[in-house]
Amino acid sequence: MSKTSIPKNYHDLLGLYDTQRAIGIIKTIFQEKLCAALHLKRVTAPLFVLNGSGLNDDLNGVERPVSFDVPCLDERAEVVHSLAKWKRYALAEYGFRPGQGLVTDMNAIRTFEDLDNIHSLYVDQWDWEKTITESDRTLDYLIDTVNDIYAALRETEWLIYERFPHITPVLPEKIKVVHSQQLLDMYPDLDPKEREREITKRYRAVFIVGNGADLSDGKPHDGRAPDYDDWITENSDGYNGLNGDIMLWNDVLDIPFEISSMGIRVSPESLHKQLELRGCLEREQLKFHQSLLNGELPYSIGGGIGQSRLCMFLLQKAHIGEVQASIWPEEHIEECRKNNILLM
């Protein structure tokens, strides 16, 4: 399924060549800023993992990965959805101490996406993970990390403005933090996506805490797999959840725009509780889950930050296909072309 939104009177602020140059600048500058803010080192990551290892990110728990045979191993492998679990293994393997972490380029294929201005079959993001102590597993630590990431976003935006002065900065000085239960209390007659729209349009940059656990209406704000982010532990504001999404207001498309999903990762205790709640305790027999339950993996915080999403936002593009090469239905490409949106 494919759908395209055409902004009224849209025009590209950069030509094709300058767009490519700007993408390179953003990817270099932002990674440097992120690494400096969170004390991260760059590492190399896999494109695929073996089936049955438990290492692939299950996202909402229902998406099916691209898989293929590996005859020389008599196994099947699957393309990663993200690296949420692999990164925690890597922290242990590299021996990162608390306060240190890693960042890597994650490239994925998500065949289940409905294609539109912000969704593609191809996903690229900075996947990062950082070792923490058990005492760091708090809402305050999570919010401090969000503020560090947001500062890196703003610094990158201003550096792009210096290189391309006709692209005016739009991010506010501070990011608003709100829990998904608070959103439900504020907008009880709206569905989750409508709530996100209202709060993000109001504050322009928002971190929505608490995705995965059921709210007072018996439904989660958004789905999360039970075995990476901790969404069941009660935090200091009395709500469940040590995870969330960074949302920015996209003026070009007039929509809330998710730039990052992140969180403090499950402890052995919260992993068991979340698997039990979702009716999938059998996963405890998988290699990753066994390692975590046996205390072999460090406590950590981590997330993903969309590379194409960030480039699209900072360069004020109308379509993700303007900053990444993917495949689109022919009618989708033609409609964009007629409206001055050139897809790669």
Short mmCIF file of C-alpha atoms in Angstrom, two decimals:
data_model
loop_
_atom_site.label_atom_id
_atom_site.label_comp_id
_atom_site.label_asym_id
_atom_site.label_seq_id
_atom_site.Cartn_x
_atom_site.Cartn_y
_atom_site.Cartn_z
CA MET A 1 0.00 0.00 0.00
CA SER A 2 1.34 3.42 -0.92
CA LYS A 3 0.12 6.93 -0.27
CA THR A 4 1.71 10.30 -0.82
CA SER A 5 1.04 13.66 0.78
CA ILE A 6 1.87 16.65 -1.40
CA PRO A 7 2.60 19.85 0.56
CA LYS A 8 1.03 22.96 -0.95
CA ASN A 9 3.50 25.08 -2.94
CA TYR A 10 6.43 22.83 -2.03
CA HIS A 11 9.82 23.61 -3.52
CA ASP A 12 13.13 21.92 -2.80
CA LEU A 13 15.55 24.21 -0.95
CA LEU A 14 18.56 22.34 -2.38
CA GLY A 15 19.39 20.86 -5.77
CA LEU A 16 20.37 17.23 -6.20
CA TYR A 17 24.11 17.79 -5.79
CA ASP A 18 23.80 20.12 -2.78
CA THR A 19 21.37 17.64 -1.21
CA GLN A 20 23.97 14.88 -1.46
CA ARG A 21 26.63 17.20 -0.03
CA ALA A 22 24.33 18.21 2.84
CA ILE A 23 23.50 14.57 3.64
CA GLY A 24 27.20 13.84 4.00
CA ILE A 25 27.67 16.84 6.28
CA ILE A 26 24.74 15.87 8.51
CA LYS A 27 25.82 12.24 8.85
CA THR A 28 29.36 13.27 9.78
CA ILE A 29 28.51 16.14 12.13
CA PHE A 30 25.63 14.50 13.98
CA GLN A 31 27.52 11.27 14.63
CA GLU A 32 30.43 13.28 16.03
CA LYS A 33 28.08 15.31 18.26
CA LEU A 34 26.24 12.18 19.43
CA CYS A 35 29.46 10.32 20.25
CA ALA A 36 30.81 13.30 22.20
CA ALA A 37 27.56 13.77 24.15
CA LEU A 38 27.04 10.13 25.11
CA HIS A 39 30.68 8.92 25.15
CA LEU A 40 30.23 6.45 22.30
CA LYS A 41 32.72 4.64 20.06
CA ARG A 42 31.88 3.52 16.54
CA VAL A 43 31.79 -0.25 15.85
CA THR A 44 30.82 -2.49 12.93
CA ALA A 45 27.50 -4.34 13.13
CA PRO A 46 25.85 -7.25 11.26
CA LEU A 47 23.30 -6.92 8.47
CA PHE A 48 21.78 -10.31 9.35
CA VAL A 49 21.70 -12.81 12.22
CA LEU A 50 20.82 -16.51 12.49
CA ASN A 51 17.20 -17.52 13.02
CA GLY A 52 16.49 -18.72 16.53
CA SER A 53 19.26 -16.73 18.19
CA GLY A 54 16.80 -14.26 19.73
CA LEU A 55 19.06 -11.42 18.59
CA ASN A 56 16.75 -9.77 16.07
CA ASP A 57 14.63 -6.86 17.25
CA ASP A 58 10.97 -7.93 17.21
CA LEU A 59 9.71 -4.31 17.04
CA ASN A 60 6.02 -4.65 17.92
CA GLY A 61 6.36 -8.42 18.11
CA VAL A 62 4.45 -9.26 14.91
CA GLU A 63 6.60 -8.04 12.00
CA ARG A 64 8.18 -10.75 9.85
CA PRO A 65 11.85 -10.32 8.92
CA VAL A 66 13.37 -11.00 5.51
CA SER A 67 15.05 -14.42 5.77
CA PHE A 68 17.17 -16.65 3.57
CA ASP A 69 18.94 -20.02 3.53
CA VAL A 70 22.63 -20.37 4.41
CA PRO A 71 23.43 -23.79 2.86
CA CYS A 72 27.03 -23.99 4.13
CA LEU A 73 25.74 -23.76 7.72
CA ASP A 74 22.50 -25.67 7.12
CA GLU A 75 20.77 -22.70 8.80
CA ARG A 76 18.49 -19.81 7.94
CA ALA A 77 19.42 -16.20 8.57
CA GLU A 78 17.29 -13.07 8.79
CA VAL A 79 17.96 -9.42 8.01
CA VAL A 80 17.92 -7.36 11.19
CA HIS A 81 14.98 -5.09 11.98
CA SER A 82 17.26 -3.15 14.29
CA LEU A 83 20.13 -4.04 16.60
CA ALA A 84 18.57 -3.48 20.02
CA LYS A 85 19.61 -6.90 21.34
CA TRP A 86 22.84 -7.38 19.39
CA LYS A 87 24.19 -4.11 20.80
CA ARG A 88 23.83 -5.33 24.37
CA TYR A 89 25.84 -8.42 23.51
CA ALA A 90 28.44 -6.18 21.90
CA LEU A 91 28.76 -4.05 25.06
CA ALA A 92 29.72 -7.19 26.96
CA GLU A 93 32.07 -8.44 24.23
CA TYR A 94 33.90 -5.11 23.94
CA GLY A 95 34.05 -4.67 27.72
CA PHE A 96 32.48 -1.21 27.79
CA ARG A 97 32.34 0.12 31.33
CA PRO A 98 29.42 2.15 32.77
CA GLY A 99 29.24 5.51 31.05
CA GLN A 100 30.76 4.16 27.82
CA GLY A 101 28.97 2.86 24.76
CA LEU A 102 28.91 2.16 21.05
CA VAL A 103 27.27 3.49 17.92
CA THR A 104 26.91 1.77 14.58
CA ASP A 105 25.24 2.15 11.20
CA MET A 106 22.14 -0.05 11.05
CA ASN A 107 20.66 -0.91 7.65
CA ALA A 108 17.46 -2.91 7.47
CA ILE A 109 14.71 -4.03 5.13
CA ARG A 110 11.16 -3.76 6.46
CA THR A 111 8.86 -5.26 3.84
CA PHE A 112 5.73 -4.69 5.94
CA GLU A 113 5.88 -0.88 5.82
CA ASP A 114 3.10 1.08 4.14
CA LEU A 115 5.00 3.40 1.83
CA ASP A 116 4.43 7.13 2.18
CA ASN A 117 6.39 10.35 2.69
CA ILE A 118 8.17 9.12 5.80
CA HIS A 119 8.13 5.31 5.47
CA SER A 120 10.37 3.30 3.17
CA LEU A 121 11.24 -0.38 2.72
CA TYR A 122 14.82 0.62 3.53
CA VAL A 123 15.67 1.77 7.04
CA ASP A 124 18.97 3.38 8.04
CA GLN A 125 19.72 4.62 11.52
CA TRP A 126 22.40 5.26 14.07
CA ASP A 127 21.95 2.41 16.53
CA TRP A 128 23.60 3.22 19.84
CA GLU A 129 23.91 1.48 23.19
CA LYS A 130 25.58 2.51 26.43
CA THR A 131 26.52 0.55 29.56
CA ILE A 132 24.97 1.88 32.76
CA THR A 133 24.76 0.81 36.39
CA GLU A 134 21.67 -0.58 38.06
CA SER A 135 21.28 2.71 39.94
CA ASP A 136 21.16 4.56 36.59
CA ARG A 137 17.92 2.80 35.65
CA THR A 138 15.81 5.86 36.44
CA LEU A 139 13.57 8.33 34.65
CA ASP A 140 16.01 11.15 35.46
CA TYR A 141 18.86 9.31 33.72
CA LEU A 142 16.64 8.66 30.69
CA ILE A 143 15.62 12.32 30.44
CA ASP A 144 19.21 13.53 30.84
CA THR A 145 20.15 11.30 27.91
CA VAL A 146 17.28 12.64 25.82
CA ASN A 147 18.44 16.19 26.53
CA ASP A 148 21.98 15.29 25.41
CA ILE A 149 20.67 13.84 22.14
CA TYR A 150 18.42 16.84 21.58
CA ALA A 151 21.35 19.21 22.12
CA ALA A 152 23.28 17.31 19.44
CA LEU A 153 20.29 17.67 17.09
CA ARG A 154 20.13 21.42 17.61
CA GLU A 155 23.87 21.89 17.19
CA THR A 156 23.71 19.98 13.91
CA GLU A 157 20.75 22.08 12.76
CA TRP A 158 22.67 25.31 13.39
CA LEU A 159 25.77 24.03 11.60
CA ILE A 160 23.63 23.19 8.56
CA TYR A 161 22.22 26.72 8.74
CA GLU A 162 25.80 28.08 8.64
CA ARG A 163 26.50 26.08 5.46
CA PHE A 164 23.08 26.69 3.87
CA PRO A 165 21.68 29.97 5.29
CA HIS A 166 18.37 29.67 3.43
CA ILE A 167 17.47 26.61 5.56
CA THR A 168 16.25 28.33 8.71
CA PRO A 169 16.47 26.47 12.08
CA VAL A 170 13.08 25.47 13.51
CA LEU A 171 13.82 23.45 16.66
CA PRO A 172 12.88 25.05 20.01
CA GLU A 173 15.51 25.53 22.70
CA LYS A 174 14.18 22.73 24.92
CA ILE A 175 12.37 19.44 24.43
CA LYS A 176 9.15 18.81 26.36
CA VAL A 177 8.85 15.54 28.33
CA VAL A 178 5.41 14.01 28.82
CA HIS A 179 4.21 10.52 29.79
CA SER A 180 1.79 8.67 27.52
CA GLN A 181 -0.67 8.38 30.44
CA GLN A 182 -0.56 12.14 30.88
CA LEU A 183 -1.36 12.47 27.17
CA LEU A 184 -4.36 10.18 27.58
CA ASP A 185 -5.54 12.27 30.57
CA MET A 186 -5.09 15.49 28.54
CA TYR A 187 -6.83 14.22 25.40
CA PRO A 188 -9.17 11.38 26.47
CA ASP A 189 -11.28 11.61 23.32
CA LEU A 190 -8.35 11.27 20.91
CA ASP A 191 -6.54 8.16 19.73
CA PRO A 192 -2.76 7.84 20.35
CA LYS A 193 -1.72 9.30 16.99
CA GLU A 194 -4.05 12.26 17.46
CA ARG A 195 -2.63 12.83 20.94
CA GLU A 196 0.89 12.83 19.51
CA ARG A 197 -0.19 15.39 16.93
CA GLU A 198 -1.68 17.74 19.51
CA ILE A 199 1.25 17.65 21.94
CA THR A 200 3.95 17.86 19.27
CA LYS A 201 2.28 20.73 17.45
CA ARG A 202 2.01 22.58 20.76
CA TYR A 203 5.64 22.14 21.91
CA ARG A 204 7.37 21.30 18.57
CA ALA A 205 9.83 18.92 20.23
CA VAL A 206 8.53 16.26 22.64
CA PHE A 207 9.78 13.12 24.33
CA ILE A 208 6.82 10.80 24.98
CA VAL A 209 7.65 8.42 27.84
CA GLY A 210 6.05 5.01 28.28
CA ASN A 211 5.38 2.89 25.19
CA GLY A 212 4.40 -0.74 25.66
CA ALA A 213 2.50 -0.95 28.95
CA ASP A 214 -1.29 -0.68 29.07
CA LEU A 215 -2.63 2.73 30.09
CA SER A 216 -5.77 3.46 32.09
CA ASP A 217 -7.93 2.72 29.05
CA GLY A 218 -6.50 -0.79 28.87
CA LYS A 219 -4.40 -0.15 25.76
CA PRO A 220 -0.73 0.79 25.25
CA HIS A 221 0.06 4.14 23.66
CA ASP A 222 2.22 2.28 21.14
CA GLY A 223 3.46 -1.27 20.78
CA ARG A 224 6.87 -2.46 21.94
CA ALA A 225 8.42 -5.92 21.92
CA PRO A 226 8.73 -7.32 25.46
CA ASP A 227 12.43 -8.09 25.41
CA TYR A 228 14.43 -4.93 24.85
CA ASP A 229 12.98 -1.66 26.28
CA ASP A 230 11.76 -1.67 29.88
CA TRP A 231 8.15 -0.52 29.76
CA ILE A 232 6.82 -2.21 32.91
CA THR A 233 9.02 -0.76 35.69
CA GLU A 234 7.36 2.06 37.61
CA ASN A 235 9.33 5.29 37.32
CA SER A 236 9.64 8.28 39.65
CA ASP A 237 6.54 10.06 38.28
CA GLY A 238 4.37 7.10 39.31
CA TYR A 239 3.82 5.77 35.78
CA ASN A 240 5.19 2.67 34.07
CA GLY A 241 7.99 2.86 31.58
CA LEU A 242 11.65 3.77 31.14
CA ASN A 243 11.46 4.25 27.38
CA GLY A 244 9.97 6.62 24.84
CA ASP A 245 10.05 8.39 21.47
CA ILE A 246 11.53 11.73 20.40
CA MET A 247 8.95 13.55 18.28
CA LEU A 248 9.55 16.76 16.29
CA TRP A 249 6.99 18.94 14.54
CA ASN A 250 7.48 18.74 10.77
CA ASP A 251 6.41 22.08 9.24
CA VAL A 252 6.77 20.86 5.66
CA LEU A 253 4.28 17.99 6.09
CA ASP A 254 2.36 19.49 9.03
CA ILE A 255 2.74 16.30 11.06
CA PRO A 256 4.43 14.96 14.21
CA PHE A 257 7.68 13.32 13.12
CA GLU A 258 9.32 10.52 15.09
CA ILE A 259 13.10 10.82 14.96
CA SER A 260 14.11 8.28 17.62
CA SER A 261 12.85 5.38 19.70
CA MET A 262 14.97 4.70 22.79
CA GLY A 263 14.97 3.55 26.35
CA ILE A 264 16.58 1.88 29.31
CA ARG A 265 16.73 -1.82 28.54
CA VAL A 266 15.06 -4.63 30.44
CA SER A 267 16.58 -6.06 33.59
CA PRO A 268 16.29 -9.82 34.18
CA GLU A 269 13.23 -9.11 36.37
CA SER A 270 11.43 -6.81 33.94
CA LEU A 271 12.23 -9.13 31.02
CA HIS A 272 10.43 -11.98 32.77
CA LYS A 273 7.44 -9.78 33.67
CA GLN A 274 7.09 -8.41 30.14
CA LEU A 275 7.40 -11.83 28.49
CA GLU A 276 4.76 -13.13 30.90
CA LEU A 277 2.40 -10.23 30.14
CA ARG A 278 2.73 -10.81 26.40
CA GLY A 279 2.34 -14.59 26.69
CA CYS A 280 5.73 -15.49 25.26
CA LEU A 281 7.72 -16.95 28.15
CA GLU A 282 9.08 -19.55 25.72
CA ARG A 283 11.53 -16.90 24.52
CA GLU A 284 13.38 -17.31 27.81
CA GLN A 285 14.99 -20.40 26.24
CA LEU A 286 16.64 -18.35 23.47
CA LYS A 287 20.36 -17.61 23.71
CA PHE A 288 20.00 -13.85 24.18
CA HIS A 289 17.35 -14.19 26.83
CA GLN A 290 19.31 -16.86 28.71
CA SER A 291 22.37 -14.61 28.76
CA LEU A 292 20.33 -11.73 30.14
CA LEU A 293 18.51 -13.80 32.74
CA ASN A 294 21.82 -15.29 33.91
CA GLY A 295 23.30 -11.84 34.50
CA GLU A 296 25.88 -12.12 31.68
CA LEU A 297 24.88 -8.88 29.95
CA PRO A 298 25.35 -5.35 31.35
CA TYR A 299 22.58 -2.96 32.26
CA SER A 300 22.19 -0.57 29.34
CA ILE A 301 20.35 2.26 27.67
CA GLY A 302 20.07 2.59 23.90
CA GLY A 303 18.07 3.50 20.88
CA GLY A 304 17.97 4.24 17.20
CA ILE A 305 18.04 7.61 15.44
CA GLY A 306 16.84 7.62 11.85
CA GLN A 307 19.55 8.82 9.47
CA SER A 308 17.27 9.50 6.50
CA ARG A 309 14.61 10.87 8.84
CA LEU A 310 17.09 13.33 10.34
CA CYS A 311 18.38 14.41 6.92
CA MET A 312 14.81 14.83 5.66
CA PHE A 313 13.90 16.98 8.67
CA LEU A 314 17.00 19.18 8.74
CA LEU A 315 16.95 19.76 4.97
CA GLN A 316 13.19 20.42 5.09
CA LYS A 317 12.31 17.81 2.49
CA ALA A 318 8.80 16.59 1.71
CA HIS A 319 9.65 12.93 1.12
CA ILE A 320 12.16 10.46 2.54
CA GLY A 321 12.90 9.38 -1.03
CA GLU A 322 14.58 12.76 -1.55
CA VAL A 323 17.38 11.73 0.82
CA GLN A 324 17.65 7.94 0.33
CA ALA A 325 17.52 5.46 -2.54
CA SER A 326 14.68 2.93 -2.27
CA ILE A 327 11.88 1.59 -4.46
CA TRP A 328 8.43 3.11 -4.92
CA PRO A 329 5.33 2.39 -7.03
CA GLU A 330 5.52 4.09 -10.42
CA GLU A 331 2.40 6.17 -9.75
CA HIS A 332 3.98 7.33 -6.48
CA ILE A 333 7.13 8.47 -8.33
CA GLU A 334 5.11 10.23 -11.03
CA GLU A 335 2.87 12.06 -8.57
CA CYS A 336 5.93 13.31 -6.71
CA ARG A 337 7.66 14.39 -9.93
CA LYS A 338 4.65 16.45 -11.00
CA ASN A 339 4.89 18.31 -7.69
CA ASN A 340 8.64 19.07 -7.71
CA ILE A 341 9.54 16.15 -5.43
CA LEU A 342 12.36 14.18 -7.03
CA LEU A 343 12.86 10.72 -5.55
CA MET A 344 16.28 9.06 -5.68
#
